[in-house]
XYZ file of C-alpha atoms in Angstrom:
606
model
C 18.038 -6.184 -8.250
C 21.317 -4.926 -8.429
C 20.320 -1.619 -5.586
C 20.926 -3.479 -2.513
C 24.360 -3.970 -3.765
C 24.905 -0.629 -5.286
C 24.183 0.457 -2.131
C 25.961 -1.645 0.341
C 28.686 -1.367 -1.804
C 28.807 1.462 -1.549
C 27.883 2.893 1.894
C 30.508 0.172 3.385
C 33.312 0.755 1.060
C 33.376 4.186 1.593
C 33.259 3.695 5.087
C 36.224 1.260 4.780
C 38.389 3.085 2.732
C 37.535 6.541 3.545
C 36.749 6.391 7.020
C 36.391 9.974 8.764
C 35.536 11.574 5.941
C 31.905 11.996 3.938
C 31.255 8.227 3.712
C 32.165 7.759 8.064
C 30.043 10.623 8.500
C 27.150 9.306 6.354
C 27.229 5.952 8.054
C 27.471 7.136 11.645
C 26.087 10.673 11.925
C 22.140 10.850 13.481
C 21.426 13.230 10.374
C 23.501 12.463 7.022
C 23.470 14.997 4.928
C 21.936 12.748 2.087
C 18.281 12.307 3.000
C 18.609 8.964 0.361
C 21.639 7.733 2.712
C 19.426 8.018 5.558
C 16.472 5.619 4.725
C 19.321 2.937 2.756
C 21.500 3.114 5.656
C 18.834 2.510 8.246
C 17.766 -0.900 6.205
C 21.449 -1.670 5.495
C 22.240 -1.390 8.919
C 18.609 -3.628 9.856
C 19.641 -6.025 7.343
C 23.376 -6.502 8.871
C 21.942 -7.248 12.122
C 19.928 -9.989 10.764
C 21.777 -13.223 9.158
C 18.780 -14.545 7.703
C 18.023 -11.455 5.522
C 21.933 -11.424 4.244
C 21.319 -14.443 3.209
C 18.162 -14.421 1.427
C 19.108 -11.354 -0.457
C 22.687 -13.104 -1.433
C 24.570 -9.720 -1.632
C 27.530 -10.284 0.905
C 27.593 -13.266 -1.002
C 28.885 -12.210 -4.366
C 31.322 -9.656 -2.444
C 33.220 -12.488 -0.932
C 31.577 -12.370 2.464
C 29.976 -15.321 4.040
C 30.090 -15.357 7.935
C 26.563 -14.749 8.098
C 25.719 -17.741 6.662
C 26.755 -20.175 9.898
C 24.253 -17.611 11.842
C 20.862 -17.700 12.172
C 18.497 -14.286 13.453
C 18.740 -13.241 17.256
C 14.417 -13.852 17.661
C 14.984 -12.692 21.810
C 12.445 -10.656 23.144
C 15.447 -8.203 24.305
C 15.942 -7.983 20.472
C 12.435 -7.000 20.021
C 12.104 -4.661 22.706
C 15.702 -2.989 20.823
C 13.628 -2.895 17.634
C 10.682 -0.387 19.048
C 12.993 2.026 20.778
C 15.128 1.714 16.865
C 11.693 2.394 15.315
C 11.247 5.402 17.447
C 15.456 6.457 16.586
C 14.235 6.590 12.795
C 11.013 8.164 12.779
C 12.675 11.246 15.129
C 15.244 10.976 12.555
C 13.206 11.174 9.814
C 11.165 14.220 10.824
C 14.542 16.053 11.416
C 14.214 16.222 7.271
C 11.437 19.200 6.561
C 9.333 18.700 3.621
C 10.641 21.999 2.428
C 14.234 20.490 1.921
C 13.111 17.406 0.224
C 12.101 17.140 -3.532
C 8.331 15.261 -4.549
C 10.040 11.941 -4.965
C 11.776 11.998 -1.494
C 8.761 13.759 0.882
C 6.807 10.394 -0.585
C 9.731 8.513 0.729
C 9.509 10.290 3.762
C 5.723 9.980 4.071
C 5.296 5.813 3.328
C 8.189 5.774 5.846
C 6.533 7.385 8.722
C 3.179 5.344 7.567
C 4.936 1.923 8.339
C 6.569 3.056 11.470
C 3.793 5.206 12.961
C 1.832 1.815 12.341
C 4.642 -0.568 13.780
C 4.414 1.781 17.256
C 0.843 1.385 17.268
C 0.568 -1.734 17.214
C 3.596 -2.306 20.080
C 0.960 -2.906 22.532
C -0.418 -5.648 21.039
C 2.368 -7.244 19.137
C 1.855 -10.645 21.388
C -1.875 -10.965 20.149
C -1.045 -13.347 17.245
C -0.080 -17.069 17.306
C 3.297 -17.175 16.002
C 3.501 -21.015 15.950
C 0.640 -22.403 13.678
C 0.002 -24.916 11.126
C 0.385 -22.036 8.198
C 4.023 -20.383 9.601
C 6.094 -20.501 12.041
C 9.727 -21.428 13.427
C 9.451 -25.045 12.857
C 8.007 -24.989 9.220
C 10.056 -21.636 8.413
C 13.564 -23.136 9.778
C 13.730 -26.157 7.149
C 12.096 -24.082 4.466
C 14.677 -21.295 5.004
C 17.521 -24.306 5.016
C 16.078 -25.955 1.681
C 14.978 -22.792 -0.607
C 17.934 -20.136 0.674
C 21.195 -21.382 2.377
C 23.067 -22.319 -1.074
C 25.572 -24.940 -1.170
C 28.313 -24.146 -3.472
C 31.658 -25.196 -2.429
C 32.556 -26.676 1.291
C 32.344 -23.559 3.387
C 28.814 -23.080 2.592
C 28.030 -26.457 3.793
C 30.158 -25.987 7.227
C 27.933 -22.847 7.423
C 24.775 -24.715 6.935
C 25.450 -27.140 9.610
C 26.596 -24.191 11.908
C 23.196 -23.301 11.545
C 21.632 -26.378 12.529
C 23.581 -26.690 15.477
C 21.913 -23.115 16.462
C 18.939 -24.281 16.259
C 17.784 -24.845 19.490
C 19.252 -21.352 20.472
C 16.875 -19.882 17.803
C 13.781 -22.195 19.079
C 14.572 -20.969 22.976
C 14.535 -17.382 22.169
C 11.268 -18.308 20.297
C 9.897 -19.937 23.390
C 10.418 -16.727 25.358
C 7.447 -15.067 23.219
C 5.008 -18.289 23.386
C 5.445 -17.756 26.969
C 4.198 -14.443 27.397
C 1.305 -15.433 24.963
C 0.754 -18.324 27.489
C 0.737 -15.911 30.884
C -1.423 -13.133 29.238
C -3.781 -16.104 27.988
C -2.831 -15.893 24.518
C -3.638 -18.969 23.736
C -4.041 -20.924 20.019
C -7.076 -22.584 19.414
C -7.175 -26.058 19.967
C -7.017 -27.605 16.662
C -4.096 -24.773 15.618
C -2.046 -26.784 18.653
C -3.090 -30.098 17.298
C -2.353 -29.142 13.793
C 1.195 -28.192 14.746
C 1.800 -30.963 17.037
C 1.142 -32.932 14.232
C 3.463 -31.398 12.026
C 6.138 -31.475 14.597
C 5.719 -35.023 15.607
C 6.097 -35.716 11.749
C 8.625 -34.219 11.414
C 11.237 -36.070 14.332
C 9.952 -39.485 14.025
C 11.987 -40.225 10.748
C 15.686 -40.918 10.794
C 17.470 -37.753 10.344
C 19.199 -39.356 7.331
C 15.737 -38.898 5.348
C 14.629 -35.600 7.152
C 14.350 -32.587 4.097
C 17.218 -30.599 6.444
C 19.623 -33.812 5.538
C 18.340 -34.356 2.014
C 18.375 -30.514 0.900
C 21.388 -30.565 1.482
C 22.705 -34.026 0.062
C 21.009 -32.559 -3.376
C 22.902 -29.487 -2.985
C 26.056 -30.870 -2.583
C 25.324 -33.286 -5.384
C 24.839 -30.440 -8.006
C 28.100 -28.372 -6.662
C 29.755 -31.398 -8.065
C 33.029 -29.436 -6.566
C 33.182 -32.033 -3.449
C 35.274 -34.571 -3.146
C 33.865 -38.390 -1.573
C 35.652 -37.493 1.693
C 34.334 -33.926 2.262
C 30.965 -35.145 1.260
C 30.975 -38.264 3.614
C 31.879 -36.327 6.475
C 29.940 -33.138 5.924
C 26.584 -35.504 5.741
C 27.672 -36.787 8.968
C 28.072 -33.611 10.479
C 24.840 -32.609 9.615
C 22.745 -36.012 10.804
C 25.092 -35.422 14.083
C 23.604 -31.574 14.131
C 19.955 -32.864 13.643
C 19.991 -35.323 16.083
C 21.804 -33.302 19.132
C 20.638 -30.319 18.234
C 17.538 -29.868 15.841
C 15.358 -32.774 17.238
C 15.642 -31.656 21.044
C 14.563 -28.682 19.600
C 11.721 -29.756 17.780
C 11.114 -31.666 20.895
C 10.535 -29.373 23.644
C 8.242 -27.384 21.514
C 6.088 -30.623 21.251
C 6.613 -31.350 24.706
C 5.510 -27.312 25.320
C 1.910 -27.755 22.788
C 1.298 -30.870 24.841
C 1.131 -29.435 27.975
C -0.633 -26.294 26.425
C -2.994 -27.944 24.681
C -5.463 -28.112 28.180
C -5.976 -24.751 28.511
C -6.665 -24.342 24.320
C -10.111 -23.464 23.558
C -12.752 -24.307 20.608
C -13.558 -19.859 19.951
C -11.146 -18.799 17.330
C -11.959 -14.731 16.413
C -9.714 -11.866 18.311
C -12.758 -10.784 19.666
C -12.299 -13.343 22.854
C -8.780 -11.827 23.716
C -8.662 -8.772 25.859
C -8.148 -5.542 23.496
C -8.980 -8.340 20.624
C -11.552 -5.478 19.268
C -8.159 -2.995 18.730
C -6.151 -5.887 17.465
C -8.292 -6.632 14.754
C -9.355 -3.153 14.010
C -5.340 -2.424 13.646
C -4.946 -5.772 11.417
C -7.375 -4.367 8.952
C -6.257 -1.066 8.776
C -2.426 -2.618 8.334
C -3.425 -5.176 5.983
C -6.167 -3.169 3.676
C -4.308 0.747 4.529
C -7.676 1.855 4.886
C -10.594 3.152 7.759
C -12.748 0.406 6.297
C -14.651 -0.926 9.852
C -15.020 -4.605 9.866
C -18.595 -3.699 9.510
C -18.183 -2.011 5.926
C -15.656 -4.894 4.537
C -18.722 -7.571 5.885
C -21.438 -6.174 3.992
C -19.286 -4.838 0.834
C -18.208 -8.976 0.684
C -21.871 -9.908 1.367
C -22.884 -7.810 -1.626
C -19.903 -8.994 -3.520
C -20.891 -12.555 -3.121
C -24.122 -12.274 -4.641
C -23.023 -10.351 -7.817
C -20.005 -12.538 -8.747
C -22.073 -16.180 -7.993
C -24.922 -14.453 -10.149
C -22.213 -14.273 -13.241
C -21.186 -17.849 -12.786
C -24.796 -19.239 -12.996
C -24.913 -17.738 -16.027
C -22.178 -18.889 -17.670
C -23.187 -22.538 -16.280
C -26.309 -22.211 -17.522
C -25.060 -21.582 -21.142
C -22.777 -24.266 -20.724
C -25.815 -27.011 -20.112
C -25.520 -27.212 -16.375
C -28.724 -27.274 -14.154
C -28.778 -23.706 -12.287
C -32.575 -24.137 -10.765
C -31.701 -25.286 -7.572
C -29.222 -21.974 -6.780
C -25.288 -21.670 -6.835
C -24.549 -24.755 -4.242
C -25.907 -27.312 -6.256
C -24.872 -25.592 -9.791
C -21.297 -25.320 -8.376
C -21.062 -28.646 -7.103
C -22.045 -30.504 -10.578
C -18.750 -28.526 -11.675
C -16.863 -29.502 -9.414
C -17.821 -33.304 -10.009
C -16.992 -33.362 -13.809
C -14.201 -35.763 -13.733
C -13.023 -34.057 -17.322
C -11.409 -31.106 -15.027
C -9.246 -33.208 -13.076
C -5.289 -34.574 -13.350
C -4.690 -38.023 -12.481
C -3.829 -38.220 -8.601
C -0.457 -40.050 -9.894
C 3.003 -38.723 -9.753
C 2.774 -38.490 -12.926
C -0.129 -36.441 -12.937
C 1.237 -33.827 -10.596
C 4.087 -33.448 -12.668
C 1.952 -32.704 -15.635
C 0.415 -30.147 -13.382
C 3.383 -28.022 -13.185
C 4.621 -28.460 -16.847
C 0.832 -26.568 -17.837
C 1.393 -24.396 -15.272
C 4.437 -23.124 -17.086
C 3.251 -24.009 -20.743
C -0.045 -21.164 -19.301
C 3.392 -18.567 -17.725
C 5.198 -18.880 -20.950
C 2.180 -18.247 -23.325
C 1.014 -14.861 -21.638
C 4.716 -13.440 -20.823
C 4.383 -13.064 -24.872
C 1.903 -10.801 -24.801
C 3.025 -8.283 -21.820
C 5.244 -6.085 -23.531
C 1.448 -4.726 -25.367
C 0.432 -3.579 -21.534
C 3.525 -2.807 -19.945
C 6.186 -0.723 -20.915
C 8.454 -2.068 -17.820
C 8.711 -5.707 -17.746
C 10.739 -7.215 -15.321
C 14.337 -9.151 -15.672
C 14.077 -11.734 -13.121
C 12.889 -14.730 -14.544
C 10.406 -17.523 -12.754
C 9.448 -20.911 -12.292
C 7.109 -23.208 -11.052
C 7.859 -25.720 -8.303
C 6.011 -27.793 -5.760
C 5.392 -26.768 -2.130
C 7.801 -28.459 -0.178
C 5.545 -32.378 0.745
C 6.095 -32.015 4.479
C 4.173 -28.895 4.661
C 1.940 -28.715 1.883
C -1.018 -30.555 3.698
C -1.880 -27.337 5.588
C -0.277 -24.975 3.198
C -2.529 -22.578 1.343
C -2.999 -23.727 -1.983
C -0.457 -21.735 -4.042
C 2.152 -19.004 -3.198
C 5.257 -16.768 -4.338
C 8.905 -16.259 -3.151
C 10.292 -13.198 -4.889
C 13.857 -13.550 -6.297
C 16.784 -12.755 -4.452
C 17.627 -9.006 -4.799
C 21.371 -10.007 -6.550
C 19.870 -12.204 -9.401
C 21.113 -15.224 -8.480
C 17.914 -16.905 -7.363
C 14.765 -16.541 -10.383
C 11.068 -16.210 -8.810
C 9.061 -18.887 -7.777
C 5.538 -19.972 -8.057
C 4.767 -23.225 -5.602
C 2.155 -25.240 -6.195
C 0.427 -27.098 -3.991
C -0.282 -30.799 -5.291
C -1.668 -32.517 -1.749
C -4.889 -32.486 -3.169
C -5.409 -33.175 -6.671
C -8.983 -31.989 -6.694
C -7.732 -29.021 -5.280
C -6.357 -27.985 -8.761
C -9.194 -28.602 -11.261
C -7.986 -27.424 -15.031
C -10.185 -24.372 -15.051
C -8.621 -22.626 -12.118
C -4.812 -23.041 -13.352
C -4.956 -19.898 -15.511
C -6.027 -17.440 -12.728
C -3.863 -18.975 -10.232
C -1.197 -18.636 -12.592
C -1.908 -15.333 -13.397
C -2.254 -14.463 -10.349
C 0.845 -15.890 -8.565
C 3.302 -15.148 -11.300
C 2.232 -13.611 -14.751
C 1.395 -10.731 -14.381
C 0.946 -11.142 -11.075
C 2.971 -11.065 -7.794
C 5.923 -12.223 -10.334
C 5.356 -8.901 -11.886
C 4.985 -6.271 -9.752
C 7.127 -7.771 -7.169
C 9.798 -7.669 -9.860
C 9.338 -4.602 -11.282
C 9.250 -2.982 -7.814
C 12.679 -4.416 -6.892
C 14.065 -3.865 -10.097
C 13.058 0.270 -9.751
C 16.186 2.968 -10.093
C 16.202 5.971 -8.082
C 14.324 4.585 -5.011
C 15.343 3.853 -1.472
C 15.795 -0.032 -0.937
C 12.646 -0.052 1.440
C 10.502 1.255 -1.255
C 10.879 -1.762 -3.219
C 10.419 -4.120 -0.589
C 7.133 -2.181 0.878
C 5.135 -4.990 2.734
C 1.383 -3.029 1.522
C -0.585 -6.081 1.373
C -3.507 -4.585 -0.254
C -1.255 -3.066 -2.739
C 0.445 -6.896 -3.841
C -2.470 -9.096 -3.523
C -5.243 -6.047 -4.678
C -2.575 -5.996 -8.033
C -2.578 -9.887 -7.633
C -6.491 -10.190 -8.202
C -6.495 -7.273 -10.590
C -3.908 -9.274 -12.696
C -6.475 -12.343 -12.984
C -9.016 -9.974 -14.565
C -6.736 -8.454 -16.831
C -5.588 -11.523 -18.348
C -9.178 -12.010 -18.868
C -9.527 -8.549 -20.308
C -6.755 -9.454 -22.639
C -8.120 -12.298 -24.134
C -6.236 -15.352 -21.988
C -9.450 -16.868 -20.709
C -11.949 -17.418 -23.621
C -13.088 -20.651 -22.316
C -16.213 -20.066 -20.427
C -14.566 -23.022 -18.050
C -11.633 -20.618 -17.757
C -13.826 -17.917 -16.990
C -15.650 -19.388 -14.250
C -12.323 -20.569 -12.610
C -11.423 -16.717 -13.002
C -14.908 -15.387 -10.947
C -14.669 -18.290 -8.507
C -11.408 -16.839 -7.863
C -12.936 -13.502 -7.152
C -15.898 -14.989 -5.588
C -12.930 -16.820 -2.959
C -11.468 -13.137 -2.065
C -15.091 -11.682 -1.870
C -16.175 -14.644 0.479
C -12.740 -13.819 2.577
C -14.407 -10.395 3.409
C -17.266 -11.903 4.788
C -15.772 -14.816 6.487
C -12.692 -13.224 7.822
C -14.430 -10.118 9.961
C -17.394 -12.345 10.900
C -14.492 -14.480 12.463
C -13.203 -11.773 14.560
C -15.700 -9.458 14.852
C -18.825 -11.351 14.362
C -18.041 -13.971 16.730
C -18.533 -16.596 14.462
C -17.132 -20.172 15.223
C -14.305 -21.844 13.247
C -17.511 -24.401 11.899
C -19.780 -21.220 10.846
C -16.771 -19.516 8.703
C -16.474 -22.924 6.976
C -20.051 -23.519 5.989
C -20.084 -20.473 4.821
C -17.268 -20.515 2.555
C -18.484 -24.480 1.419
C -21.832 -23.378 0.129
C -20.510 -20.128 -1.397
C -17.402 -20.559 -3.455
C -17.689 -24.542 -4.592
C -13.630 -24.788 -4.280
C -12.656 -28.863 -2.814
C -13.374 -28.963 0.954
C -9.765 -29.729 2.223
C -8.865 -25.897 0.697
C -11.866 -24.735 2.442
C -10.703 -25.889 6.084
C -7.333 -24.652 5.275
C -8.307 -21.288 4.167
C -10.640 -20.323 6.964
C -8.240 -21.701 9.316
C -5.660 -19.621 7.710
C -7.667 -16.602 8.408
C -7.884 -17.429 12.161
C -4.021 -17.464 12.219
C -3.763 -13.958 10.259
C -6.537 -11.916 11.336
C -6.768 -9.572 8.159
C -4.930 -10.658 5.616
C -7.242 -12.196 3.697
C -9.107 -9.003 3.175
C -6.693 -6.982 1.710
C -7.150 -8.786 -2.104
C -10.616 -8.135 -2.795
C -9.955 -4.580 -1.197
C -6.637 -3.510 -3.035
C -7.968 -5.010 -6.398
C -11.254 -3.108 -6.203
C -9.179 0.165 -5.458
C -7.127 -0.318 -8.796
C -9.688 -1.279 -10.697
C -11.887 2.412 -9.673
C -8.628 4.041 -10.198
C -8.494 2.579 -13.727
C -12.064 3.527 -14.602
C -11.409 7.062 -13.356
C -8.458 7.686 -15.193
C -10.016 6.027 -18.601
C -12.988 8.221 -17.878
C -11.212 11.482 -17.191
C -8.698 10.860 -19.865
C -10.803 9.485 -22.916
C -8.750 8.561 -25.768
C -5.702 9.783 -24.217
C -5.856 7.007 -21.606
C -3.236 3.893 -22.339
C -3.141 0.956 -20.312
C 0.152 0.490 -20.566
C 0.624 4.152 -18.855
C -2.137 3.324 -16.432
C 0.552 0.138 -15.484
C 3.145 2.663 -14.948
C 1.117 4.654 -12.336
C 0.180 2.228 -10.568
C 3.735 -0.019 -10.561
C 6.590 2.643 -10.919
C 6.361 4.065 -7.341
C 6.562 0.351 -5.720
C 3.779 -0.884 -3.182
C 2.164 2.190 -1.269
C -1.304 2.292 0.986
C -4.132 2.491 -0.631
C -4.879 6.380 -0.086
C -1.510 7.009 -1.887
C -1.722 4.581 -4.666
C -5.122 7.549 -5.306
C -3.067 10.588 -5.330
C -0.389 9.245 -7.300
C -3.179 7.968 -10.111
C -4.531 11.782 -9.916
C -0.792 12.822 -10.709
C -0.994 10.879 -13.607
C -4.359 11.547 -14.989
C -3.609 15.527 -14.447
C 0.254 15.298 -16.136
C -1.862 13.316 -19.588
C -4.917 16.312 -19.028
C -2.274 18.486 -19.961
């Protein structure tokens, strides 16, 4: 965690203080002589330009630097056109470096570079085929998340910078406007009930006083633990802020709802990418981004089709064993387990709070066991929290926020408790697993925590990489003993069976033309998980065409990689070494996660 400072540090202070020599040269010269100073320096200089980031990753922070913090990201379309012809500046930069002058580790530096960029300039074309306001993400959910879980409030400069922020909001929400725009002229247009969803959550989210909105009470609690403030700096620093929220946060808010409203006539009822013009390349790019495969939508259907069958076929046996009535098929087996009372938390306050004391109590008891499977475990530590309660009726039902690069901010697992029926006790140990130990906590950890790697490399977005290692952490904690219960075991396949039913539902979305209504009956009589997670999930899907087929994807990858390697190395093969492969190099595509694996079966051969 400590890299992006190294580096920054480093790369800046040697700029400062010995400008015109080595360091001015390696900052401003198209080709430093360091291949390593090339790729930090590109992200260093990415991350300057971008407020937000400095502050998520806390570095300028702890060197006694916090302008940033009163600014928030320039989101113009000018700014986005810069950022193609920049992509373009570092791959011709990049290829200016010949394999021949690079060593192993660096041409694979070079190579995952070129794979994200080359992919970035593909996609250019259609980088206004997506729905960047929606009831999963977007400016106005992301804005008072980013205010609540990363501006910290310390000491009274921080809070002055906070409200600097709000009063840039409706900067921040124009520029925003300038893309929905485009969307709107090249009929880009949500679906209807994504523009109802988010008008919702809009019109939530101004009617309250701005006294008891979460952008005035995050930061009340934050000044209340700083304890440094005195009555009057507190008094007037609250007022500043409900003055900022008011003038400039709520007209903000406003003439995005005022925008949906008038939108919402032209909004349709067919959801899939397949109705947009070029839709067909769209998609095909969002697989091949999200999975870093070929696969055709085609393949991924009838691999999750197949999928489906094997993994409800396991959980009717286990049912059956258990006394349940499997006769009448997986539906009706599925649905007496999810009507057991016995599996449920009381839908109290109190019982939500128990929730995320087990969820722990479960993170605590397998972090025990990892140094037997891991010979890297990572230094950041974790915790469990809720998912914010303005946003957690569309949220998906859990996620992670990896720590802050400078260690001053642990990991976090949120939970989502809108539902209670949406956490039954037999699916808290894979989620668990999944989300944090060993999970995303893990290898997103581990990845950021790597020495002798370029920043990027341990901040690689490969989604089938994090979420295939995600779903392969579920069945090792299985493997390893953690889910004897049969209960447990079923809430681990139904887990499986979700990401399996994701291949099917997702591509018959948007390339099957199926309807929004189709995708959800679908998913209802094949996974058995509480309806109000069903509607969110396939609706989530609509939003991020792709995504939610890179799990079942990456996770079958690592788990043929494993076989291979315990079948071409025998006795010699170690899990624990198998862990390294697959976590030491940080997230790469699929096709290199292979050849790396190969490496590391032929170096044990020997």
């Amino acid at each position: 965690m400590k890299k992006f400072f190294k580096w920054t540090g480093l790369l800046l202070l040697t700029v400062t203080l010995f400008g015109g020599a080595l360091g001015a040269h390696e900052w401003y010269a198209k080709k430093p002589l360091f291949f390593r100073a090339f790729l930090d320096r590109t992200l260093i200089k990415f991350a300057l330009d971008n407020p937000e980031i400095l502050t998520s990753i806390g570095v300028l922070d702890g060197m006694g630097f916090k302008g940033h913090n009163a600014e928030l990201n320039d989101d113009s379309l000018e700014k986005a056109d810069e950022m193609f012809v920049l992509m373009r500046e570092v791959r011709e930069g990049l290829l200016a470096y010949s394999d021949d002058s690079l060593d192993e580790s660096q041409r694979l530096s070079k190579e995952i570079a070129l794979y994200l960029i080359d992919g970035q300039i593909e996609s250019e074309p259609y980088r206004f085929h997506n729905y960047p306001v929606n009831q999963l993400f977007g400016l106005q959910s992301q804005f008072p998340s980013f205010m609540d879980s990363t501006h910290q409030v310390n000491e009274l400069e921080d809070a002055q910078n906070y409200i600097s922020r709000l009063k840039k909001a409706d900067v921040k929400f124009a520029q925003n406007m300038e893309g929905l725009i485009v969307r709107e002229q090249n009929n880009i247009i949500p679906p209807s009930f994504v523009i109802d969803r988010v008008l919702s959550e809009m019109q939530a989210f101004v009617d309250s006083p701005a006294e008891e909105n979460i952008l005035y009470t995050s930061l009340q609690g934050k000044i209340d633990k700083a304890a440094n403030f005195s009555d009057a700096d507190k008094s007037q620093v609250l007022k500043n802020a409900a003055e900022a929220i008011n003038q400039h946060v709520y007209p903000a808010y406003q003439s995005y709802i005022d925008y949906f409203e008038k939108l919402k006539s032209k909004a349709g009822t067919d959801d899939g990418l397949w109705r947009l013009e070029g839709g067909d390349i769209a998609y095909k790019q969002a697989l091949e981004f999200f999975t870093t495969t070929n696969y055709s939508a085609d393949y991924i259907h009838e691999t999750g089709l197949s999928e489906v069958e094997r993994i409800q076929q396991q959980i009717l046996t286990i049912l059956g064993s258990e006394g349940f009535d499997v006769t009448d098929g997986f539906t009706t087996a599925i649905e007496s387990l999810k009507d057991d009372e016995r599996f449920y938390y009381p839908d109290t306050d109190e019982g939500r709070a128990q929730i995320l004391a087990d969820y722990q109590t479960i993170l605590d008891e397998i972090n025990q066991s990892m140094g037997e499977v891991f010979n890297v475990l990572p230094k950041a530590g974790m915790e469990v929290k809720r998912i914010p309660e303005f946003k957690e009726k569309t949220a998906p039902g859990a996620y992670y926020q990896r720590p802050s690069m400078d260690g001053s901010r642990p990991g976090v697992f949120y939970a989502n408790l809108y539902d209670i029926k949406a956490t039954p006790k037999y699916g808290m140990r894979t989620l668990a697993y999944h989300e944090g130990i060993p999970g995303h906590h893990f290898q997103i950890s581990i990845s950021m925590e790597l020495e002798g790697l370029p920043i990027y490399r341990t901040l690689s977005p490969f989604t089938a990489y994090a979420e295939g290692w995600a779903l392969y952490a579920e069945r090792l904690a299985w493997e390893l003993g953690f889910e004897d219960d049969p209960y447990d075991n079923i809430g681990r396949l139904q887990a499986e069976l979700f990401r399996a039913v994701r291949l099917v539902v997702d591509t018959g979305i948007h390339a099957k033309r199926w309807t929004r209504e189709e995708a959800i009956e679908y998913m209802s009589n094949n996974t058995g998980i509480a309806e109000s997670d069903v509607v969110s999930e396939i609706e989530r899907y609509i939003v991020m065409p792709g995504q939610a087929t890179s799990y079942k994807v990456g996770m079958m990858k690592i788990l043929e990689l494993r076989e291979k390697a315990k079948v071409a190395l025998g006795d010699k093969f170690n899990l624990a070494d198998y862990h390294d492969a697959v976590l030491k190099n940080g997230a790469v595509p699929l096709e290199i996660l292979e050849r790396l694996v190969d490496q590391y079966i032929q170096s044990k051969s020997t």
